Coordinates of C-alpha atoms in Angstrom, one line a residue:
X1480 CA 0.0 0.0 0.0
X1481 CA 1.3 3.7 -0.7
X1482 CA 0.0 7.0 0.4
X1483 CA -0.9 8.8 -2.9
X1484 CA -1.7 12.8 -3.3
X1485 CA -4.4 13.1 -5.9
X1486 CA -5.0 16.1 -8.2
X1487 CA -9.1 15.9 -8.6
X1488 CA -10.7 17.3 -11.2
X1489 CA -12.8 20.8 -9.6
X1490 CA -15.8 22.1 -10.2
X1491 CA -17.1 25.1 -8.0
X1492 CA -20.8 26.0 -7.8
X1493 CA -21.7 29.0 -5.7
X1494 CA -23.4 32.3 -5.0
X1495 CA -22.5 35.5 -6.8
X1496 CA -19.5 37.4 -4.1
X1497 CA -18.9 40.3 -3.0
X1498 CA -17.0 42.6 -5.3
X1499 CA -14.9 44.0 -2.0
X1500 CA -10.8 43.4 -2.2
X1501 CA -9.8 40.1 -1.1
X1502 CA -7.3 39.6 0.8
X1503 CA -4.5 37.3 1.5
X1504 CA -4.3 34.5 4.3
X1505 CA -1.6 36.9 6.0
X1506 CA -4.6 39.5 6.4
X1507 CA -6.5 38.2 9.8
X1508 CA -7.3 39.5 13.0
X1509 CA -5.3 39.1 16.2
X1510 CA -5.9 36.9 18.1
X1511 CA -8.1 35.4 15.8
X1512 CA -11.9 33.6 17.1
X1513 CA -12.1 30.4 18.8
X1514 CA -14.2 27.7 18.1
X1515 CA -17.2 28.1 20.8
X1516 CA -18.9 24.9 20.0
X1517 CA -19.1 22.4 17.3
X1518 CA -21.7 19.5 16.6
X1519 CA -22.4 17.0 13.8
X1520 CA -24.7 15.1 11.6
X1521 CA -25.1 13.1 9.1
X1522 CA -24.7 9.0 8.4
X1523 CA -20.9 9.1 8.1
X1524 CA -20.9 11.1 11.5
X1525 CA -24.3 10.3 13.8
X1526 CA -24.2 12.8 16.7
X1527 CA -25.2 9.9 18.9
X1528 CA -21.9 7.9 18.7
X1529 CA -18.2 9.2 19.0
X1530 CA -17.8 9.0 15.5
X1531 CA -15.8 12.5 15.3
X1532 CA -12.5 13.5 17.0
X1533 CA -11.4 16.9 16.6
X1534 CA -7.7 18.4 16.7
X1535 CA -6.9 21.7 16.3
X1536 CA -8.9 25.1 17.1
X1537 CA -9.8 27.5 14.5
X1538 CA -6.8 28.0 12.3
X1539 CA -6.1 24.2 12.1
X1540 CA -8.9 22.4 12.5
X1541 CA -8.9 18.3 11.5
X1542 CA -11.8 16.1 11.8
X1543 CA -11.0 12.7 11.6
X1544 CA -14.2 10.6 10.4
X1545 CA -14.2 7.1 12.9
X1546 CA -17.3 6.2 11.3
X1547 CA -17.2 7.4 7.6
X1548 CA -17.3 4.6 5.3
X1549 CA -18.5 4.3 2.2
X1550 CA -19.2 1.1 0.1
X1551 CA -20.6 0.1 -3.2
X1552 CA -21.6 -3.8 -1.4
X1553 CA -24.5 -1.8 0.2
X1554 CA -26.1 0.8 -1.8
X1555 CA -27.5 2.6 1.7
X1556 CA -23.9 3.2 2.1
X1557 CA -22.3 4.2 -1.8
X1558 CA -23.2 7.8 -0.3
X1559 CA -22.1 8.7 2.9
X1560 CA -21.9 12.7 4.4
X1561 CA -20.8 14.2 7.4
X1562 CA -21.9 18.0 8.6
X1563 CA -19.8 19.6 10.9
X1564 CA -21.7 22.7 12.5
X1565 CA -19.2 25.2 14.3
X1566 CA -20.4 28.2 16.1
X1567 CA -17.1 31.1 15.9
X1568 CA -16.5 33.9 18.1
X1569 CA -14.3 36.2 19.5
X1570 CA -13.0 37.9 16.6
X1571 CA -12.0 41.5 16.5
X1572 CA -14.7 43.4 15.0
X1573 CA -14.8 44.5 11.2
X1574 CA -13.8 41.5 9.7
X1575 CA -15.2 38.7 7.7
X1576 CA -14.0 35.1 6.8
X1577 CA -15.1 32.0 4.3
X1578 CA -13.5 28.7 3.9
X1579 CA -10.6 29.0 0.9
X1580 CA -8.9 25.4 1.0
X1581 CA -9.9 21.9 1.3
X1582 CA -8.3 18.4 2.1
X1583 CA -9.6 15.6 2.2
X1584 CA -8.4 12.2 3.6
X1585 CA -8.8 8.4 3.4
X1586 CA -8.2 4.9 2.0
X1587 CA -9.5 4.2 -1.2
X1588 CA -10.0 1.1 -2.9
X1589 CA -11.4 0.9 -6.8
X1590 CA -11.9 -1.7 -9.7
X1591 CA -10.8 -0.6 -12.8
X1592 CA -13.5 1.9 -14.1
X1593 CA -14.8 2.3 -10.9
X1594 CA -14.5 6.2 -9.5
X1595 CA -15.4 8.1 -6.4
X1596 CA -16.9 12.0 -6.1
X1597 CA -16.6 13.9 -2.9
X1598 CA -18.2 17.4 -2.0
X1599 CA -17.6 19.4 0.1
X1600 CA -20.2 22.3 0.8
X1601 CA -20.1 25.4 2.9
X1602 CA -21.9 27.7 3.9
X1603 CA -23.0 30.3 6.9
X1604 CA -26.4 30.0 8.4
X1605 CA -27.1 33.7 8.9
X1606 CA -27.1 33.6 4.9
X1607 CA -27.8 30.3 4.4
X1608 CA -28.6 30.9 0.3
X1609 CA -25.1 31.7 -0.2
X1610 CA -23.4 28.5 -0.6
X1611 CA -20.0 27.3 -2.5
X1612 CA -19.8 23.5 -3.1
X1613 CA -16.2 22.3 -4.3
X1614 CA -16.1 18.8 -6.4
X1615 CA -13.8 16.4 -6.6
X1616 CA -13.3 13.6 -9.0
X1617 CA -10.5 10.2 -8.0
X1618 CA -10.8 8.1 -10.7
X1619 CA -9.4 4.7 -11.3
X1620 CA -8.5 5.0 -15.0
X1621 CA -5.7 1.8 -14.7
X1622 CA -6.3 -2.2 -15.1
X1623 CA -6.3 -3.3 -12.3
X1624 CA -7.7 -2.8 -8.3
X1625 CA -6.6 0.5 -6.8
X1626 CA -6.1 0.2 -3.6
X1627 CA -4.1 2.9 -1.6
X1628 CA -4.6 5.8 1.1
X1629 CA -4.9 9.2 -0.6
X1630 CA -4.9 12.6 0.0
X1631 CA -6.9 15.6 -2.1
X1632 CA -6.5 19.1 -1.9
X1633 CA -9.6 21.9 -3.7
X1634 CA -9.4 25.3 -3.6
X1635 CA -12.4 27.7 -4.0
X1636 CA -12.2 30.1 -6.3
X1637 CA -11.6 34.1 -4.7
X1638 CA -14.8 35.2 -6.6
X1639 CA -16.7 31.9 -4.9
X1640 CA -15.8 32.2 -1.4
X1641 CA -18.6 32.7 0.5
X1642 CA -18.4 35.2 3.4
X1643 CA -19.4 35.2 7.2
X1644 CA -21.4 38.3 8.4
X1645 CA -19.3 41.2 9.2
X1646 CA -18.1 41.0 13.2
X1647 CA -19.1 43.8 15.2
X1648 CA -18.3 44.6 18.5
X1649 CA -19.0 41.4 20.6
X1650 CA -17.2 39.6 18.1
X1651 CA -19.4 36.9 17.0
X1652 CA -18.3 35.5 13.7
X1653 CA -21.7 33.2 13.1
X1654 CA -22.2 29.7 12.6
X1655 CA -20.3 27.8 10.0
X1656 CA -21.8 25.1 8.4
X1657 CA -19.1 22.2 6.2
X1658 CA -20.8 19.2 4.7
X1659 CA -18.0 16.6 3.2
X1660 CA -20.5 14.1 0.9
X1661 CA -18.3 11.2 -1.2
X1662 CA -20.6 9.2 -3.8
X1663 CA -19.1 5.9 -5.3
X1664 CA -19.9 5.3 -8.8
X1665 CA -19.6 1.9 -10.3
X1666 CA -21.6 -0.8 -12.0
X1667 CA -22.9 -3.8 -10.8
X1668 CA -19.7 -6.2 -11.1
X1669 CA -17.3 -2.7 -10.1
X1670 CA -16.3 -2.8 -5.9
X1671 CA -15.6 0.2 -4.4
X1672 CA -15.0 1.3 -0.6
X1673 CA -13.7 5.1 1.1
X1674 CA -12.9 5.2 4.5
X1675 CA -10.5 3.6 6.9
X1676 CA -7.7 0.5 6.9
X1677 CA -5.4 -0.5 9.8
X1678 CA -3.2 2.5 9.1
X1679 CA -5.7 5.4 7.7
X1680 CA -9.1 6.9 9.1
X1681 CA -10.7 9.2 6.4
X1682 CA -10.6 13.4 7.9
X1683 CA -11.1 16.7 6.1
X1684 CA -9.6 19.7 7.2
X1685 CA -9.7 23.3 6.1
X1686 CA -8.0 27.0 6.1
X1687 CA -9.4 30.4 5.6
X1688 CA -9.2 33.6 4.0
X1689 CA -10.5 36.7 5.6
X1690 CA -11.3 40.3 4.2
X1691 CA -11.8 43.6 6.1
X1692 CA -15.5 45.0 5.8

């Protein structure tokens, strides 16, 4: 087995932006928010089990998925999803912030044909219209049985990020909502599993951009 990192093909579907300046990730507030709480849903990640463990605070974040496995043997399971639900405060006021880049994690196993699409969506729930969904394509285009841990990084695009509300004086960023969906696509005679092996549990994690406002 070999850890791979993948280059998927991207497609980004969101909201019209903000024609403001964007900034750079060196352009954030100090100190920046914390995390104040965080919950999830979803059937790779059922709030009633400990399917989640978090590391990190805000600027790193890392969700690995203990429960998030997909598989093409039971089509209940060829689509699995986990939400994570963060509610962000203590920022300095005047600033706003949307999710810029995405990795995703796990072990992946293919027949020849055989393909996998993960989405990750985003989006705040003071404005929940405003959404950006990245897409992700990992293909197995060979002869024979992938069957290896990979790694995929997405980007969104700077005129797709979508924006939290602008912080004010209590600092309250809002509540940030990131859904991570993979689908397997395969025929009938085509196997094909996501998720974890003896070495490799499937995670996303993501970083941020921020703008003045």
């Amino acid at each position: 087995m070999r850890a791979a990192t993948l280059i998927p093909i991207l497609s980004g579907l969101a909201a019209a932006a903000p024609t403001a300046q964007h900034l750079t990730t060196r352009d954030a507030p100090s100190p920046p928010p914390r995390i104040a709480s965080i919950s999830y849903s979803g059937n790779g990640c059922p709030s009633a089990s400990p399917a989640v463990d978090r590391t990190g605070g805000f600027e790193d974040i890392s969700l690995r998925l203990n429960s998030f496995e997909a598989r093409t043997t039971d089509v209940t399971l060829s689509s699995v999803s986990c939400q994570a639900h963060l509610s962000i405060a203590g920022s300095a006021a005047g600033w706003q912030v949307g999710v810029k880049d995405v990795y995703v994690k796990g072990h992946l196993v293919l027949d020849a044909g055989a393909s996998l699409d993960y989405y990750v969506t985003s989006f705040w729930s003071e404005d929940a219209d405003k959404t950006v969904t990245i897409r992700g394509t990992l293909g197995n285009t060979g002869g024979g049985r992938l069957d290896q841990d990979v790694t995929a990084h997405s980007t969104v695009a700077d005129n797709q990020v979508v924006w939290s509300p602008c912080t004010g004086a209590k600092g309250t960023v809002g509540l940030l909502n990131v859904n991570f969906r993979v689908a397997l696509q395969a025929d009938g005679a085509q196997y094909g599993y996501f998720g974890k092996d003896p070495d490799m549990t499937a995670s996303e994690s993501w970083s941020y951009i921020w703008r003045r406002c």
